[in-house]
PDB file of N, CA and C in Angstrom:
ATOM      1  N   MET A   1     -44.562  58.022  -0.569  1.00  0.00           N
ATOM      2  CA  MET A   1     -45.388  59.183  -0.445  1.00  0.00           C
ATOM      3  C   MET A   1     -46.788  58.839  -0.929  1.00  0.00           C
ATOM      4  N   ILE A   2     -47.789  59.358  -0.242  1.00  0.00           N
ATOM      5  CA  ILE A   2     -49.189  59.181  -0.632  1.00  0.00           C
ATOM      6  C   ILE A   2     -49.768  60.570  -0.877  1.00  0.00           C
ATOM      7  N   TYR A   3     -50.399  60.735  -2.014  1.00  0.00           N
ATOM      8  CA  TYR A   3     -51.059  61.997  -2.337  1.00  0.00           C
ATOM      9  C   TYR A   3     -52.560  61.803  -2.134  1.00  0.00           C
ATOM     10  N   ALA A   4     -53.163  62.619  -1.271  1.00  0.00           N
ATOM     11  CA  ALA A   4     -54.601  62.551  -1.020  1.00  0.00           C
ATOM     12  C   ALA A   4     -55.243  63.816  -1.572  1.00  0.00           C
ATOM     13  N   TYR A   5     -56.152  63.626  -2.499  1.00  0.00           N
ATOM     14  CA  TYR A   5     -56.858  64.746  -3.117  1.00  0.00           C
ATOM     15  C   TYR A   5     -58.298  64.739  -2.619  1.00  0.00           C
ATOM     16  N   ASN A   6     -58.706  65.844  -2.047  1.00  0.00           N
ATOM     17  CA  ASN A   6     -60.028  65.986  -1.459  1.00  0.00           C
ATOM     18  C   ASN A   6     -61.001  66.579  -2.488  1.00  0.00           C
ATOM     19  N   LYS A   7     -62.252  66.601  -2.129  1.00  0.00           N
ATOM     20  CA  LYS A   7     -63.347  67.203  -2.911  1.00  0.00           C
ATOM     21  C   LYS A   7     -63.762  66.351  -4.104  1.00  0.00           C
ATOM     22  N   ILE A   8     -63.478  65.062  -4.071  1.00  0.00           N
ATOM     23  CA  ILE A   8     -63.860  64.188  -5.184  1.00  0.00           C
ATOM     24  C   ILE A   8     -65.385  64.096  -5.299  1.00  0.00           C
ATOM     25  N   ASP A   9     -66.091  64.468  -4.215  1.00  0.00           N
ATOM     26  CA  ASP A   9     -67.545  64.442  -4.247  1.00  0.00           C
ATOM     27  C   ASP A   9     -68.112  65.458  -5.253  1.00  0.00           C
ATOM     28  N   LEU A  10     -67.309  66.412  -5.671  1.00  0.00           N
ATOM     29  CA  LEU A  10     -67.744  67.398  -6.656  1.00  0.00           C
ATOM     30  C   LEU A  10     -67.633  66.871  -8.088  1.00  0.00           C
ATOM     31  N   LYS A  11     -67.048  65.720  -8.242  1.00  0.00           N
ATOM     32  CA  LYS A  11     -66.822  65.123  -9.559  1.00  0.00           C
ATOM     33  C   LYS A  11     -67.710  63.894  -9.699  1.00  0.00           C
ATOM     34  N   ASN A  12     -68.174  63.652 -10.876  1.00  0.00           N
ATOM     35  CA  ASN A  12     -68.894  62.411 -11.141  1.00  0.00           C
ATOM     36  C   ASN A  12     -67.871  61.309 -11.319  1.00  0.00           C
ATOM     37  N   GLY A  13     -68.124  60.189 -10.736  1.00  0.00           N
ATOM     38  CA  GLY A  13     -67.194  59.077 -10.898  1.00  0.00           C
ATOM     39  C   GLY A  13     -67.119  58.248  -9.626  1.00  0.00           C
ATOM     40  N   GLU A  14     -66.250  57.287  -9.679  1.00  0.00           N
ATOM     41  CA  GLU A  14     -66.083  56.347  -8.579  1.00  0.00           C
ATOM     42  C   GLU A  14     -65.393  57.026  -7.390  1.00  0.00           C
ATOM     43  N   ILE A  15     -65.949  56.809  -6.202  1.00  0.00           N
ATOM     44  CA  ILE A  15     -65.365  57.344  -4.965  1.00  0.00           C
ATOM     45  C   ILE A  15     -65.191  56.168  -4.011  1.00  0.00           C
ATOM     46  N   PRO A  16     -64.085  55.959  -3.387  1.00  0.00           N
ATOM     47  CA  PRO A  16     -62.821  56.641  -3.629  1.00  0.00           C
ATOM     48  C   PRO A  16     -62.147  56.079  -4.868  1.00  0.00           C
ATOM     49  N   GLU A  17     -61.381  56.883  -5.462  1.00  0.00           N
ATOM     50  CA  GLU A  17     -60.631  56.492  -6.646  1.00  0.00           C
ATOM     51  C   GLU A  17     -59.158  56.502  -6.269  1.00  0.00           C
ATOM     52  N   SER A  18     -58.411  55.522  -6.737  1.00  0.00           N
ATOM     53  CA  SER A  18     -56.975  55.525  -6.435  1.00  0.00           C
ATOM     54  C   SER A  18     -56.187  55.161  -7.682  1.00  0.00           C
ATOM     55  N   GLN A  19     -55.021  55.766  -7.773  1.00  0.00           N
ATOM     56  CA  GLN A  19     -54.099  55.496  -8.869  1.00  0.00           C
ATOM     57  C   GLN A  19     -52.697  55.591  -8.299  1.00  0.00           C
ATOM     58  N   ASP A  20     -51.950  54.535  -8.395  1.00  0.00           N
ATOM     59  CA  ASP A  20     -50.582  54.488  -7.878  1.00  0.00           C
ATOM     60  C   ASP A  20     -50.541  54.989  -6.432  1.00  0.00           C
ATOM     61  N   ASN A  21     -49.866  56.091  -6.174  1.00  0.00           N
ATOM     62  CA  ASN A  21     -49.760  56.648  -4.818  1.00  0.00           C
ATOM     63  C   ASN A  21     -50.737  57.791  -4.594  1.00  0.00           C
ATOM     64  N   SER A  22     -51.756  57.912  -5.436  1.00  0.00           N
ATOM     65  CA  SER A  22     -52.742  58.982  -5.317  1.00  0.00           C
ATOM     66  C   SER A  22     -54.089  58.390  -4.934  1.00  0.00           C
ATOM     67  N   LEU A  23     -54.749  59.064  -4.011  1.00  0.00           N
ATOM     68  CA  LEU A  23     -56.064  58.628  -3.551  1.00  0.00           C
ATOM     69  C   LEU A  23     -56.976  59.838  -3.583  1.00  0.00           C
ATOM     70  N   TYR A  24     -58.106  59.700  -4.218  1.00  0.00           N
ATOM     71  CA  TYR A  24     -59.065  60.792  -4.343  1.00  0.00           C
ATOM     72  C   TYR A  24     -60.203  60.515  -3.372  1.00  0.00           C
ATOM     73  N   ILE A  25     -60.440  61.451  -2.460  1.00  0.00           N
ATOM     74  CA  ILE A  25     -61.380  61.218  -1.363  1.00  0.00           C
ATOM     75  C   ILE A  25     -62.365  62.373  -1.226  1.00  0.00           C
ATOM     76  N   SER A  26     -63.349  62.154  -0.382  1.00  0.00           N
ATOM     77  CA  SER A  26     -64.277  63.208   0.007  1.00  0.00           C
ATOM     78  C   SER A  26     -64.318  63.232   1.529  1.00  0.00           C
ATOM     79  N   ALA A  27     -63.621  64.179   2.131  1.00  0.00           N
ATOM     80  CA  ALA A  27     -63.612  64.287   3.589  1.00  0.00           C
ATOM     81  C   ALA A  27     -64.999  64.675   4.087  1.00  0.00           C
ATOM     82  N   LYS A  28     -65.692  65.524   3.346  1.00  0.00           N
ATOM     83  CA  LYS A  28     -67.034  65.963   3.743  1.00  0.00           C
ATOM     84  C   LYS A  28     -67.986  64.777   3.822  1.00  0.00           C
ATOM     85  N   GLY A  29     -67.923  63.928   2.827  1.00  0.00           N
ATOM     86  CA  GLY A  29     -68.788  62.748   2.810  1.00  0.00           C
ATOM     87  C   GLY A  29     -68.149  61.531   3.442  1.00  0.00           C
ATOM     88  N   THR A  30     -66.993  61.709   4.013  1.00  0.00           N
ATOM     89  CA  THR A  30     -66.190  60.648   4.642  1.00  0.00           C
ATOM     90  C   THR A  30     -65.971  59.452   3.712  1.00  0.00           C
ATOM     91  N   GLN A  31     -65.923  59.719   2.431  1.00  0.00           N
ATOM     92  CA  GLN A  31     -65.692  58.655   1.462  1.00  0.00           C
ATOM     93  C   GLN A  31     -64.197  58.581   1.169  1.00  0.00           C
ATOM     94  N   GLY A  32     -63.671  57.394   1.309  1.00  0.00           N
ATOM     95  CA  GLY A  32     -62.268  57.175   1.023  1.00  0.00           C
ATOM     96  C   GLY A  32     -61.356  57.329   2.220  1.00  0.00           C
ATOM     97  N   LEU A  33     -61.888  57.740   3.358  1.00  0.00           N
ATOM     98  CA  LEU A  33     -61.038  57.941   4.535  1.00  0.00           C
ATOM     99  C   LEU A  33     -60.477  56.625   5.057  1.00  0.00           C
ATOM    100  N   ASP A  34     -61.276  55.570   5.043  1.00  0.00           N
ATOM    101  CA  ASP A  34     -60.771  54.251   5.473  1.00  0.00           C
ATOM    102  C   ASP A  34     -59.643  53.792   4.559  1.00  0.00           C
ATOM    103  N   GLU A  35     -59.801  54.024   3.266  1.00  0.00           N
ATOM    104  CA  GLU A  35     -58.760  53.653   2.308  1.00  0.00           C
ATOM    105  C   GLU A  35     -57.493  54.467   2.542  1.00  0.00           C
ATOM    106  N   LEU A  36     -57.661  55.755   2.894  1.00  0.00           N
ATOM    107  CA  LEU A  36     -56.513  56.606   3.166  1.00  0.00           C
ATOM    108  C   LEU A  36     -55.766  56.127   4.408  1.00  0.00           C
ATOM    109  N   VAL A  37     -56.507  55.799   5.460  1.00  0.00           N
ATOM    110  CA  VAL A  37     -55.885  55.292   6.689  1.00  0.00           C
ATOM    111  C   VAL A  37     -55.153  53.988   6.400  1.00  0.00           C
ATOM    112  N   THR A  38     -55.759  53.107   5.626  1.00  0.00           N
ATOM    113  CA  THR A  38     -55.129  51.839   5.270  1.00  0.00           C
ATOM    114  C   THR A  38     -53.839  52.071   4.476  1.00  0.00           C
ATOM    115  N   ALA A  39     -53.875  53.016   3.544  1.00  0.00           N
ATOM    116  CA  ALA A  39     -52.686  53.312   2.741  1.00  0.00           C
ATOM    117  C   ALA A  39     -51.570  53.884   3.614  1.00  0.00           C
ATOM    118  N   ILE A  40     -51.918  54.798   4.518  1.00  0.00           N
ATOM    119  CA  ILE A  40     -50.913  55.385   5.416  1.00  0.00           C
ATOM    120  C   ILE A  40     -50.332  54.318   6.316  1.00  0.00           C
ATOM    121  N   ARG A  41     -51.199  53.495   6.887  1.00  0.00           N
ATOM    122  CA  ARG A  41     -50.732  52.421   7.769  1.00  0.00           C
ATOM    123  C   ARG A  41     -49.793  51.477   7.015  1.00  0.00           C
ATOM    124  N   GLY A  42     -50.120  51.181   5.774  1.00  0.00           N
ATOM    125  CA  GLY A  42     -49.271  50.304   4.975  1.00  0.00           C
ATOM    126  C   GLY A  42     -47.887  50.877   4.725  1.00  0.00           C
ATOM    127  N   LYS A  43     -47.803  52.184   4.584  1.00  0.00           N
ATOM    128  CA  LYS A  43     -46.498  52.830   4.374  1.00  0.00           C
ATOM    129  C   LYS A  43     -45.719  52.956   5.676  1.00  0.00           C
ATOM    130  N   VAL A  44     -46.388  53.427   6.726  1.00  0.00           N
ATOM    131  CA  VAL A  44     -45.707  53.701   8.001  1.00  0.00           C
ATOM    132  C   VAL A  44     -45.264  52.408   8.682  1.00  0.00           C
ATOM    133  N   PHE A  45     -46.111  51.397   8.642  1.00  0.00           N
ATOM    134  CA  PHE A  45     -45.838  50.166   9.378  1.00  0.00           C
ATOM    135  C   PHE A  45     -45.440  49.005   8.478  1.00  0.00           C
ATOM    136  N   ARG A  46     -44.869  49.282   7.320  1.00  0.00           N
ATOM    137  CA  ARG A  46     -44.540  48.211   6.382  1.00  0.00           C
ATOM    138  C   ARG A  46     -43.461  47.274   6.902  1.00  0.00           C
ATOM    139  N   ASN A  47     -42.607  47.735   7.814  1.00  0.00           N
ATOM    140  CA  ASN A  47     -41.557  46.856   8.338  1.00  0.00           C
ATOM    141  C   ASN A  47     -41.909  46.327   9.727  1.00  0.00           C
ATOM    142  N   TYR A  48     -43.209  46.307  10.049  1.00  0.00           N
ATOM    143  CA  TYR A  48     -43.660  45.782  11.339  1.00  0.00           C
ATOM    144  C   TYR A  48     -44.092  44.326  11.202  1.00  0.00           C
ATOM    145  N   VAL A  49     -43.932  43.592  12.288  1.00  0.00           N
ATOM    146  CA  VAL A  49     -44.278  42.179  12.342  1.00  0.00           C
ATOM    147  C   VAL A  49     -45.254  41.980  13.500  1.00  0.00           C
ATOM    148  N   LYS A  50     -46.310  41.220  13.255  1.00  0.00           N
ATOM    149  CA  LYS A  50     -47.235  40.871  14.335  1.00  0.00           C
ATOM    150  C   LYS A  50     -46.793  39.528  14.895  1.00  0.00           C
ATOM    151  N   CYS A  51     -46.688  39.455  16.231  1.00  0.00           N
ATOM    152  CA  CYS A  51     -46.213  38.216  16.845  1.00  0.00           C
ATOM    153  C   CYS A  51     -46.670  38.124  18.294  1.00  0.00           C
ATOM    154  N   GLU A  52     -46.366  36.987  18.887  1.00  0.00           N
ATOM    155  CA  GLU A  52     -46.585  36.761  20.317  1.00  0.00           C
ATOM    156  C   GLU A  52     -45.239  36.457  20.949  1.00  0.00           C
ATOM    157  N   MET A  53     -45.010  37.056  22.109  1.00  0.00           N
ATOM    158  CA  MET A  53     -43.774  36.795  22.848  1.00  0.00           C
ATOM    159  C   MET A  53     -44.117  36.424  24.283  1.00  0.00           C
ATOM    160  N   LEU A  54     -43.337  35.515  24.831  1.00  0.00           N
ATOM    161  CA  LEU A  54     -43.451  35.149  26.236  1.00  0.00           C
ATOM    162  C   LEU A  54     -42.129  35.528  26.890  1.00  0.00           C
ATOM    163  N   ILE A  55     -42.178  36.568  27.712  1.00  0.00           N
ATOM    164  CA  ILE A  55     -40.970  37.119  28.311  1.00  0.00           C
ATOM    165  C   ILE A  55     -40.933  36.745  29.792  1.00  0.00           C
ATOM    166  N   PRO A  56     -39.861  36.085  30.241  1.00  0.00           N
ATOM    167  CA  PRO A  56     -39.753  35.694  31.654  1.00  0.00           C
ATOM    168  C   PRO A  56     -39.879  36.911  32.575  1.00  0.00           C
ATOM    169  N   TYR A  57     -40.446  36.688  33.745  1.00  0.00           N
ATOM    170  CA  TYR A  57     -40.678  37.787  34.674  1.00  0.00           C
ATOM    171  C   TYR A  57     -39.387  38.506  35.067  1.00  0.00           C
ATOM    172  N   HIS A  58     -38.277  37.794  35.126  1.00  0.00           N
ATOM    173  CA  HIS A  58     -37.022  38.443  35.517  1.00  0.00           C
ATOM    174  C   HIS A  58     -36.436  39.319  34.394  1.00  0.00           C
ATOM    175  N   LYS A  59     -37.094  39.333  33.226  1.00  0.00           N
ATOM    176  CA  LYS A  59     -36.683  40.177  32.099  1.00  0.00           C
ATOM    177  C   LYS A  59     -37.711  41.294  31.882  1.00  0.00           C
ATOM    178  N   GLY A  60     -38.219  41.833  32.965  1.00  0.00           N
ATOM    179  CA  GLY A  60     -39.247  42.875  32.906  1.00  0.00           C
ATOM    180  C   GLY A  60     -38.833  44.102  32.110  1.00  0.00           C
ATOM    181  N   GLN A  61     -37.542  44.383  32.032  1.00  0.00           N
ATOM    182  CA  GLN A  61     -37.080  45.529  31.252  1.00  0.00           C
ATOM    183  C   GLN A  61     -37.424  45.355  29.773  1.00  0.00           C
ATOM    184  N   HIS A  62     -37.500  44.103  29.299  1.00  0.00           N
ATOM    185  CA  HIS A  62     -37.881  43.852  27.905  1.00  0.00           C
ATOM    186  C   HIS A  62     -39.362  44.200  27.686  1.00  0.00           C
ATOM    187  N   VAL A  63     -40.189  43.851  28.663  1.00  0.00           N
ATOM    188  CA  VAL A  63     -41.616  44.179  28.570  1.00  0.00           C
ATOM    189  C   VAL A  63     -41.787  45.694  28.550  1.00  0.00           C
ATOM    190  N   SER A  64     -41.056  46.388  29.405  1.00  0.00           N
ATOM    191  CA  SER A  64     -41.119  47.858  29.436  1.00  0.00           C
ATOM    192  C   SER A  64     -40.694  48.443  28.097  1.00  0.00           C
ATOM    193  N   TYR A  65     -39.610  47.922  27.551  1.00  0.00           N
ATOM    194  CA  TYR A  65     -39.114  48.397  26.259  1.00  0.00           C
ATOM    195  C   TYR A  65     -40.180  48.219  25.177  1.00  0.00           C
ATOM    196  N   LEU A  66     -40.779  47.030  25.121  1.00  0.00           N
ATOM    197  CA  LEU A  66     -41.773  46.754  24.090  1.00  0.00           C
ATOM    198  C   LEU A  66     -43.040  47.582  24.282  1.00  0.00           C
ATOM    199  N   ASN A  67     -43.428  47.827  25.521  1.00  0.00           N
ATOM    200  CA  ASN A  67     -44.580  48.691  25.770  1.00  0.00           C
ATOM    201  C   ASN A  67     -44.328  50.102  25.265  1.00  0.00           C
ATOM    202  N   GLU A  68     -43.087  50.519  25.279  1.00  0.00           N
ATOM    203  CA  GLU A  68     -42.734  51.865  24.840  1.00  0.00           C
ATOM    204  C   GLU A  68     -42.478  51.955  23.341  1.00  0.00           C
ATOM    205  N   HIS A  69     -41.929  50.890  22.735  1.00  0.00           N
ATOM    206  CA  HIS A  69     -41.482  50.960  21.345  1.00  0.00           C
ATOM    207  C   HIS A  69     -42.300  50.134  20.357  1.00  0.00           C
ATOM    208  N   ALA A  70     -43.263  49.387  20.824  1.00  0.00           N
ATOM    209  CA  ALA A  70     -44.078  48.554  19.937  1.00  0.00           C
ATOM    210  C   ALA A  70     -45.548  48.873  20.175  1.00  0.00           C
ATOM    211  N   HIS A  71     -46.400  48.267  19.391  1.00  0.00           N
ATOM    212  CA  HIS A  71     -47.841  48.405  19.573  1.00  0.00           C
ATOM    213  C   HIS A  71     -48.342  47.112  20.229  1.00  0.00           C
ATOM    214  N   VAL A  72     -48.507  47.161  21.552  1.00  0.00           N
ATOM    215  CA  VAL A  72     -48.939  45.979  22.303  1.00  0.00           C
ATOM    216  C   VAL A  72     -50.451  45.870  22.189  1.00  0.00           C
ATOM    217  N   LEU A  73     -50.914  44.743  21.652  1.00  0.00           N
ATOM    218  CA  LEU A  73     -52.337  44.508  21.444  1.00  0.00           C
ATOM    219  C   LEU A  73     -52.986  43.812  22.626  1.00  0.00           C
ATOM    220  N   ALA A  74     -52.215  42.980  23.339  1.00  0.00           N
ATOM    221  CA  ALA A  74     -52.751  42.248  24.490  1.00  0.00           C
ATOM    222  C   ALA A  74     -51.609  41.835  25.418  1.00  0.00           C
ATOM    223  N   THR A  75     -51.913  41.785  26.690  1.00  0.00           N
ATOM    224  CA  THR A  75     -50.948  41.362  27.706  1.00  0.00           C
ATOM    225  C   THR A  75     -51.628  40.342  28.616  1.00  0.00           C
ATOM    226  N   GLU A  76     -50.951  39.226  28.832  1.00  0.00           N
ATOM    227  CA  GLU A  76     -51.441  38.197  29.753  1.00  0.00           C
ATOM    228  C   GLU A  76     -50.292  37.784  30.655  1.00  0.00           C
ATOM    229  N   TYR A  77     -50.623  37.415  31.870  1.00  0.00           N
ATOM    230  CA  TYR A  77     -49.600  36.985  32.825  1.00  0.00           C
ATOM    231  C   TYR A  77     -49.758  35.487  33.036  1.00  0.00           C
ATOM    232  N   GLU A  78     -48.768  34.746  32.575  1.00  0.00           N
ATOM    233  CA  GLU A  78     -48.793  33.288  32.659  1.00  0.00           C
ATOM    234  C   GLU A  78     -47.770  32.823  33.678  1.00  0.00           C
ATOM    235  N   GLU A  79     -47.755  31.547  33.932  1.00  0.00           N
ATOM    236  CA  GLU A  79     -46.848  30.973  34.920  1.00  0.00           C
ATOM    237  C   GLU A  79     -45.376  31.228  34.582  1.00  0.00           C
ATOM    238  N   GLN A  80     -45.038  31.163  33.282  1.00  0.00           N
ATOM    239  CA  GLN A  80     -43.647  31.304  32.855  1.00  0.00           C
ATOM    240  C   GLN A  80     -43.216  32.756  32.629  1.00  0.00           C
ATOM    241  N   GLY A  81     -44.176  33.681  32.509  1.00  0.00           N
ATOM    242  CA  GLY A  81     -43.815  35.064  32.257  1.00  0.00           C
ATOM    243  C   GLY A  81     -44.951  35.859  31.657  1.00  0.00           C
ATOM    244  N   THR A  82     -44.622  37.023  31.123  1.00  0.00           N
ATOM    245  CA  THR A  82     -45.595  37.925  30.528  1.00  0.00           C
ATOM    246  C   THR A  82     -45.720  37.609  29.041  1.00  0.00           C
ATOM    247  N   LYS A  83     -46.947  37.317  28.632  1.00  0.00           N
ATOM    248  CA  LYS A  83     -47.216  37.021  27.223  1.00  0.00           C
ATOM    249  C   LYS A  83     -47.748  38.290  26.570  1.00  0.00           C
ATOM    250  N   LEU A  84     -47.093  38.716  25.501  1.00  0.00           N
ATOM    251  CA  LEU A  84     -47.490  39.901  24.756  1.00  0.00           C
ATOM    252  C   LEU A  84     -47.887  39.523  23.337  1.00  0.00           C
ATOM    253  N   VAL A  85     -48.998  40.046  22.889  1.00  0.00           N
ATOM    254  CA  VAL A  85     -49.372  40.000  21.481  1.00  0.00           C
ATOM    255  C   VAL A  85     -49.105  41.411  20.989  1.00  0.00           C
ATOM    256  N   LEU A  86     -48.246  41.538  19.971  1.00  0.00           N
ATOM    257  CA  LEU A  86     -47.814  42.873  19.588  1.00  0.00           C
ATOM    258  C   LEU A  86     -47.441  42.984  18.130  1.00  0.00           C
ATOM    259  N   GLU A  87     -47.328  44.223  17.696  1.00  0.00           N
ATOM    260  CA  GLU A  87     -46.772  44.560  16.393  1.00  0.00           C
ATOM    261  C   GLU A  87     -45.510  45.360  16.684  1.00  0.00           C
ATOM    262  N   CYS A  88     -44.397  44.878  16.172  1.00  0.00           N
ATOM    263  CA  CYS A  88     -43.123  45.548  16.450  1.00  0.00           C
ATOM    264  C   CYS A  88     -42.295  45.652  15.173  1.00  0.00           C
ATOM    265  N   LYS A  89     -41.287  46.506  15.237  1.00  0.00           N
ATOM    266  CA  LYS A  89     -40.375  46.646  14.109  1.00  0.00           C
ATOM    267  C   LYS A  89     -39.639  45.331  13.899  1.00  0.00           C
ATOM    268  N   GLN A  90     -39.282  45.079  12.656  1.00  0.00           N
ATOM    269  CA  GLN A  90     -38.529  43.878  12.311  1.00  0.00           C
ATOM    270  C   GLN A  90     -37.261  43.780  13.149  1.00  0.00           C
ATOM    271  N   SER A  91     -36.599  44.900  13.394  1.00  0.00           N
ATOM    272  CA  SER A  91     -35.360  44.894  14.184  1.00  0.00           C
ATOM    273  C   SER A  91     -35.613  44.461  15.625  1.00  0.00           C
ATOM    274  N   ASP A  92     -36.737  44.887  16.219  1.00  0.00           N
ATOM    275  CA  ASP A  92     -37.064  44.456  17.582  1.00  0.00           C
ATOM    276  C   ASP A  92     -37.485  42.993  17.599  1.00  0.00           C
ATOM    277  N   TYR A  93     -38.154  42.556  16.546  1.00  0.00           N
ATOM    278  CA  TYR A  93     -38.528  41.149  16.429  1.00  0.00           C
ATOM    279  C   TYR A  93     -37.266  40.279  16.468  1.00  0.00           C
ATOM    280  N   GLN A  94     -36.254  40.685  15.722  1.00  0.00           N
ATOM    281  CA  GLN A  94     -34.999  39.922  15.705  1.00  0.00           C
ATOM    282  C   GLN A  94     -34.272  40.030  17.046  1.00  0.00           C
ATOM    283  N   LYS A  95     -34.309  41.204  17.648  1.00  0.00           N
ATOM    284  CA  LYS A  95     -33.645  41.427  18.937  1.00  0.00           C
ATOM    285  C   LYS A  95     -34.210  40.518  20.025  1.00  0.00           C
ATOM    286  N   PHE A  96     -35.537  40.301  20.006  1.00  0.00           N
ATOM    287  CA  PHE A  96     -36.191  39.492  21.029  1.00  0.00           C
ATOM    288  C   PHE A  96     -36.697  38.155  20.469  1.00  0.00           C
ATOM    289  N   ALA A  97     -36.067  37.670  19.411  1.00  0.00           N
ATOM    290  CA  ALA A  97     -36.506  36.449  18.731  1.00  0.00           C
ATOM    291  C   ALA A  97     -36.567  35.235  19.663  1.00  0.00           C
ATOM    292  N   GLN A  98     -35.712  35.189  20.668  1.00  0.00           N
ATOM    293  CA  GLN A  98     -35.723  34.036  21.565  1.00  0.00           C
ATOM    294  C   GLN A  98     -37.016  33.924  22.376  1.00  0.00           C
ATOM    295  N   TYR A  99     -37.803  34.998  22.446  1.00  0.00           N
ATOM    296  CA  TYR A  99     -39.049  34.999  23.202  1.00  0.00           C
ATOM    297  C   TYR A  99     -40.288  34.815  22.337  1.00  0.00           C
ATOM    298  N   VAL A 100     -40.113  34.761  21.033  1.00  0.00           N
ATOM    299  CA  VAL A 100     -41.248  34.641  20.112  1.00  0.00           C
ATOM    300  C   VAL A 100     -41.882  33.256  20.256  1.00  0.00           C
ATOM    301  N   GLN A 101     -43.194  33.253  20.374  1.00  0.00           N
ATOM    302  CA  GLN A 101     -43.978  32.025  20.472  1.00  0.00           C
ATOM    303  C   GLN A 101     -44.462  31.632  19.082  1.00  0.00           C
ATOM    304  N   GLN A 102     -44.223  30.402  18.706  1.00  0.00           N
ATOM    305  CA  GLN A 102     -44.686  29.906  17.408  1.00  0.00           C
ATOM    306  C   GLN A 102     -46.115  29.427  17.541  1.00  0.00           C
ATOM    307  N   SER A 103     -46.966  29.853  16.598  1.00  0.00           N
ATOM    308  CA  SER A 103     -48.382  29.465  16.638  1.00  0.00           C
ATOM    309  C   SER A 103     -48.602  28.076  16.112  1.00  0.00           C
TER     310      SER A 103
END
């Protein structure tokens, strides 16, 4: 859980201020919003893995699945298949591990 406290601009002190799971921000002055987004992203996507996969063209259903269930950052069409740069759940990473490209 993340606690976001607004109106910190009314207080003298460091903005944004954070302590444990609490973040003090100023929405009016847009101070601390980047930190809040980063904190939320860290909680929501903590079990995500960034990777590259090369999926053979005859396995197009896998590409469709990943487009629906992962965050696809880039798609390229190569001779051997569809190359995806993506962020996916750890479980999907393991499910499609045979297609993961090592950097």
